[in-house]
mmCIF file of C-alpha atoms in Angstrom:
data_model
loop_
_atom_site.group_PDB
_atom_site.id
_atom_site.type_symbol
_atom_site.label_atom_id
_atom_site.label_comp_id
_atom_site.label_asym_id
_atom_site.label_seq_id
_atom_site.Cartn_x
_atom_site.Cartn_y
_atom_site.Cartn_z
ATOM 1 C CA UNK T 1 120.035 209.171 199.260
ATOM 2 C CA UNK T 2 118.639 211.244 202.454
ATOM 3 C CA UNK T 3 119.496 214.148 203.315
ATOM 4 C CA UNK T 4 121.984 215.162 206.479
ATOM 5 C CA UNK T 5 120.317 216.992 208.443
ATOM 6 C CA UNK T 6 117.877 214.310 210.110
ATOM 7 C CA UNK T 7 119.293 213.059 213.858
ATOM 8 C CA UNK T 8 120.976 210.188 214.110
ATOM 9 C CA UNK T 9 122.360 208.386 216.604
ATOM 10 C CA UNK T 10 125.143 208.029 215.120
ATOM 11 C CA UNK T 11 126.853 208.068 211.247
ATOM 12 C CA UNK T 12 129.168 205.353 210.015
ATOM 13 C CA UNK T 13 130.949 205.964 207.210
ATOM 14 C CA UNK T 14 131.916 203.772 204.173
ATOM 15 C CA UNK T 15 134.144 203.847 201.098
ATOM 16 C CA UNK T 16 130.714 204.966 199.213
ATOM 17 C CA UNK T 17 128.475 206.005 201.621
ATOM 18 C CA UNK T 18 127.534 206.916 204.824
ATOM 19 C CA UNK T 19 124.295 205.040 206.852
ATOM 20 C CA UNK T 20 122.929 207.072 209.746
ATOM 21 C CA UNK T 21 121.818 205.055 212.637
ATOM 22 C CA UNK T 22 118.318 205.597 214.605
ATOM 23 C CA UNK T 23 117.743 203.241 217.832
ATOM 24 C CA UNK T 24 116.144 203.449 220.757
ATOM 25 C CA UNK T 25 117.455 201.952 224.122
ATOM 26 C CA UNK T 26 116.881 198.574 223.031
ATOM 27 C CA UNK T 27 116.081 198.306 219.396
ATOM 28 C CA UNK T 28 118.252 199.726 216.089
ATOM 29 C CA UNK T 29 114.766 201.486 214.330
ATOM 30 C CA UNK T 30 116.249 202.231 210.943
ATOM 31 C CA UNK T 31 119.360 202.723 209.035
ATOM 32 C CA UNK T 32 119.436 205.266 206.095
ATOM 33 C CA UNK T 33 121.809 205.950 202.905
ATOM 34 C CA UNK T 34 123.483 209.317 203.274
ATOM 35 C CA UNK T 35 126.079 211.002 201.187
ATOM 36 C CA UNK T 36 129.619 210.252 201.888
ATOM 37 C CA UNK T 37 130.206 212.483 205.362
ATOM 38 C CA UNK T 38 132.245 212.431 208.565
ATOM 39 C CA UNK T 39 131.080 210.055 210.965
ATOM 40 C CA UNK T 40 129.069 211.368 214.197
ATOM 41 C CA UNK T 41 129.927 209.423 217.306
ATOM 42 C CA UNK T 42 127.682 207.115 218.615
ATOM 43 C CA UNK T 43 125.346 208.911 221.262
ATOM 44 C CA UNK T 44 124.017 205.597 223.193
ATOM 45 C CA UNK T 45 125.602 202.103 223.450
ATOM 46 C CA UNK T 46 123.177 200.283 220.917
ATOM 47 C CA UNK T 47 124.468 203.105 218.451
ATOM 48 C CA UNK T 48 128.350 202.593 219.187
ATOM 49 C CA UNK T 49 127.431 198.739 218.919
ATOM 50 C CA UNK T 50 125.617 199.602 215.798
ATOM 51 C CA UNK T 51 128.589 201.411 214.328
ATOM 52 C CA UNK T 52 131.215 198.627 215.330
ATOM 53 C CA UNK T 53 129.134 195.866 213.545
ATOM 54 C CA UNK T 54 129.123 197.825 210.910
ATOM 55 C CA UNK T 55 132.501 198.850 210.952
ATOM 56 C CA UNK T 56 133.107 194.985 211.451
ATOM 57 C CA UNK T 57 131.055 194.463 207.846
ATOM 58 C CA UNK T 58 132.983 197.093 206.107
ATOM 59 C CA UNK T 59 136.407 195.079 207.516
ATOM 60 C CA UNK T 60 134.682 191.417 206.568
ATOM 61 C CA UNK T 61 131.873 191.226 204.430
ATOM 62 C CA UNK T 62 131.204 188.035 205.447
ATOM 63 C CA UNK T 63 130.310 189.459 209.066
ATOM 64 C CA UNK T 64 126.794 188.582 210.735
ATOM 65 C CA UNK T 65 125.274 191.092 212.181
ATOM 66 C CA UNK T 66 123.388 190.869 215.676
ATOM 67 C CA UNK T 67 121.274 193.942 216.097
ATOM 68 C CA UNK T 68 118.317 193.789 217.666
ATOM 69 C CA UNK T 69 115.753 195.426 214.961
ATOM 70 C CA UNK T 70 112.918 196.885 216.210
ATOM 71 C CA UNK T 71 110.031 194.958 213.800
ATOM 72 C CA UNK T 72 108.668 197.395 211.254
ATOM 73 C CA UNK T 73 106.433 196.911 208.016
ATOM 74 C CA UNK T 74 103.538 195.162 206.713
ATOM 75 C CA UNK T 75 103.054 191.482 207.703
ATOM 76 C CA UNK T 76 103.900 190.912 203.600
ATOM 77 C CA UNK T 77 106.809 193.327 204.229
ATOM 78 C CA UNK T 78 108.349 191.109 206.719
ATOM 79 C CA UNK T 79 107.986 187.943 204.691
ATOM 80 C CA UNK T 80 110.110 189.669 201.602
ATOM 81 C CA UNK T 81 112.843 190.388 204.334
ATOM 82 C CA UNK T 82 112.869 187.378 205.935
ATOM 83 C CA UNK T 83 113.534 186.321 202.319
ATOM 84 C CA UNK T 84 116.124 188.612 201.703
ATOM 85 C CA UNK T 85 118.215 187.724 204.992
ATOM 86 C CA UNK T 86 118.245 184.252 204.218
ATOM 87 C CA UNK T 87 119.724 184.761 200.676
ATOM 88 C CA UNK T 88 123.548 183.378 201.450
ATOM 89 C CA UNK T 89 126.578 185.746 201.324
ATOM 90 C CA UNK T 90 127.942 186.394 197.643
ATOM 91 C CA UNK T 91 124.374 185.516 196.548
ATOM 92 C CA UNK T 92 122.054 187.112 194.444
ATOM 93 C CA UNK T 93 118.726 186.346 193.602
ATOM 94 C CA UNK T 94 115.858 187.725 191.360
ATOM 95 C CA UNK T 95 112.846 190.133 192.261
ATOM 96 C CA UNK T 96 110.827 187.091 190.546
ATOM 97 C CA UNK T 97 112.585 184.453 192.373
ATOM 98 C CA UNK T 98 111.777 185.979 195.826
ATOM 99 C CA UNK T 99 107.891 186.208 194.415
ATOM 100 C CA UNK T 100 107.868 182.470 193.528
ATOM 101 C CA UNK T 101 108.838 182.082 196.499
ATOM 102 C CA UNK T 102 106.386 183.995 198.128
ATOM 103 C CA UNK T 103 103.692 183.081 195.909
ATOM 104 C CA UNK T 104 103.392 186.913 194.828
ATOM 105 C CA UNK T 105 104.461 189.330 192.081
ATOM 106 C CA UNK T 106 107.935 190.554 191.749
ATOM 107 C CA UNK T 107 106.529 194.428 192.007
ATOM 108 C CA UNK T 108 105.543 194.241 195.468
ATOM 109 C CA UNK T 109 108.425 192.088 196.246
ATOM 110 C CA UNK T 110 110.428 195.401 195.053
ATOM 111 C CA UNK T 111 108.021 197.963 197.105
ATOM 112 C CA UNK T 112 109.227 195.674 199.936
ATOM 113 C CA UNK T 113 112.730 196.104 199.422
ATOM 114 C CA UNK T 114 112.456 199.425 198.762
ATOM 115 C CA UNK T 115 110.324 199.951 202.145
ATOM 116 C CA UNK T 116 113.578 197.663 204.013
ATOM 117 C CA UNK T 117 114.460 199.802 207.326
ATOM 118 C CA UNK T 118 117.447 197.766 207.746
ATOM 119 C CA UNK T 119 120.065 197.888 204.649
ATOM 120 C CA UNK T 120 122.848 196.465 205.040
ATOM 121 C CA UNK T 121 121.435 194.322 207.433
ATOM 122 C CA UNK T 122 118.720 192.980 205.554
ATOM 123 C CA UNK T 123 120.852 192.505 202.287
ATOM 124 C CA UNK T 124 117.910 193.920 199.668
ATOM 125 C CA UNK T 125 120.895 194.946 197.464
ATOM 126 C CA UNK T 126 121.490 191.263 196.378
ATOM 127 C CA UNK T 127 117.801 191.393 195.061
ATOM 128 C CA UNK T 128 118.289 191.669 191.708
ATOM 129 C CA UNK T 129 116.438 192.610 187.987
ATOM 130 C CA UNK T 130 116.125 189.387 185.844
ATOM 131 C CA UNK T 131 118.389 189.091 182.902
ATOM 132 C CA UNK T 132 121.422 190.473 184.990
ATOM 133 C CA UNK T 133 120.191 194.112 185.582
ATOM 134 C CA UNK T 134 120.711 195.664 189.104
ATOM 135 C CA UNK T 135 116.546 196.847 189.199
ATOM 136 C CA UNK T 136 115.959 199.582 191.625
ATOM 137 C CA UNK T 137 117.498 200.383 195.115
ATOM 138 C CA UNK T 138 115.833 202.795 197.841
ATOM 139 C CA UNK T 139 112.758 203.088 195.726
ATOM 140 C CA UNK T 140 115.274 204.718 192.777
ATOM 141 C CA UNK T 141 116.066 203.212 189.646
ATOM 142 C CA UNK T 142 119.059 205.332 188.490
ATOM 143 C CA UNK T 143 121.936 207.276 190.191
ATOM 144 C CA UNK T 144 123.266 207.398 193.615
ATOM 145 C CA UNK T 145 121.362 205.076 194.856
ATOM 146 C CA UNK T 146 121.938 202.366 191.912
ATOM 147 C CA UNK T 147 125.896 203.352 192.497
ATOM 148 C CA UNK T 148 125.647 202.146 196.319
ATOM 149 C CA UNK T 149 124.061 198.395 195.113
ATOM 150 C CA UNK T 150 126.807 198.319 192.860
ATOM 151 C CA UNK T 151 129.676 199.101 195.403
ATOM 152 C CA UNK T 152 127.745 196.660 197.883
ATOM 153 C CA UNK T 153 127.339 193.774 195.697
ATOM 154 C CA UNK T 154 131.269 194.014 194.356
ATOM 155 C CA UNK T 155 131.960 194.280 198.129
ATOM 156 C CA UNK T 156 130.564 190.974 198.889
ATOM 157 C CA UNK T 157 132.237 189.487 195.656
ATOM 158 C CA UNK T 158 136.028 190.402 196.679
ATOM 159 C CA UNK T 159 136.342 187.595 199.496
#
């Protein structure tokens, strides 16, 4: 996880976590992992949107969100979370399932998830080791990090 002191638009928290929000006027540009923290009001309207949808996800897993992302990443980078999105709610699938799929190797399909702007959003947490193993989560393999997939994943199971 980051730490607090970047600015953010705003700071939702979570039962595990917080996510600090970046936009712009017209575009959400990134949402990060923080610690667990006090939320920081929204300073624009696409932030306090932001925060409700959010808030709205926390309430209802099965939510869909409708945040305008501002595109990011590699061409390839945008295939894998194209991918990801499209994976249904409850859902998991593996880092070599999403390759197949892509006709490429589960490592950079993992670099790509780990290079997502948008979790949450983008669900890269129900992308998945083989053999049942969680795999890595915000370019970690252990720890905090590992501890948020788990909380998101059982979060999506409970409905």
């Amino acid at each position: 996880m980051k730490p607090t002191n970047a600015a953010f638009q705003a700071v939702v928290a979570l039962p595990a976590f917080a996510l600090g929000i970046r936009c712009d006027t017209d575009w959400v540009t990134a949402l990060e992992f923080l610690p667990v923290q006090t939320e920081q009001t929204p300073a624009t309207p696409l932030a306090a949107e932001a925060v409700r949808q959010l808030r709205a996800w926390r309430d209802d897993p099965r939510f869909v969100f409708g945040l305008p992302l501002k595109p990011a990443g590699t061409l390839f980078q945008r295939r894998v979370w194209t991918a990801i999105a499209a994976i249904p709610f409850g859902e998991t699938r593996t880092y070599g399932e999403v390759a197949k799929l892509l006709r490429n190797a589960p490592r950079a399909v993992g670099q790509a998830c780990g290079a997502n702007p948008y979790p949450v959003v983008v669900p890269c947490h129900r992308v998945v080791a083989a053999g049942g193993g969680l795999g890595g989560f915000g370019k970690q393999d252990d720890g905090a990090a590992l501890d948020v997939k788990r909380w998101l994943l059982a979060h999506e199971r409970q409905t």
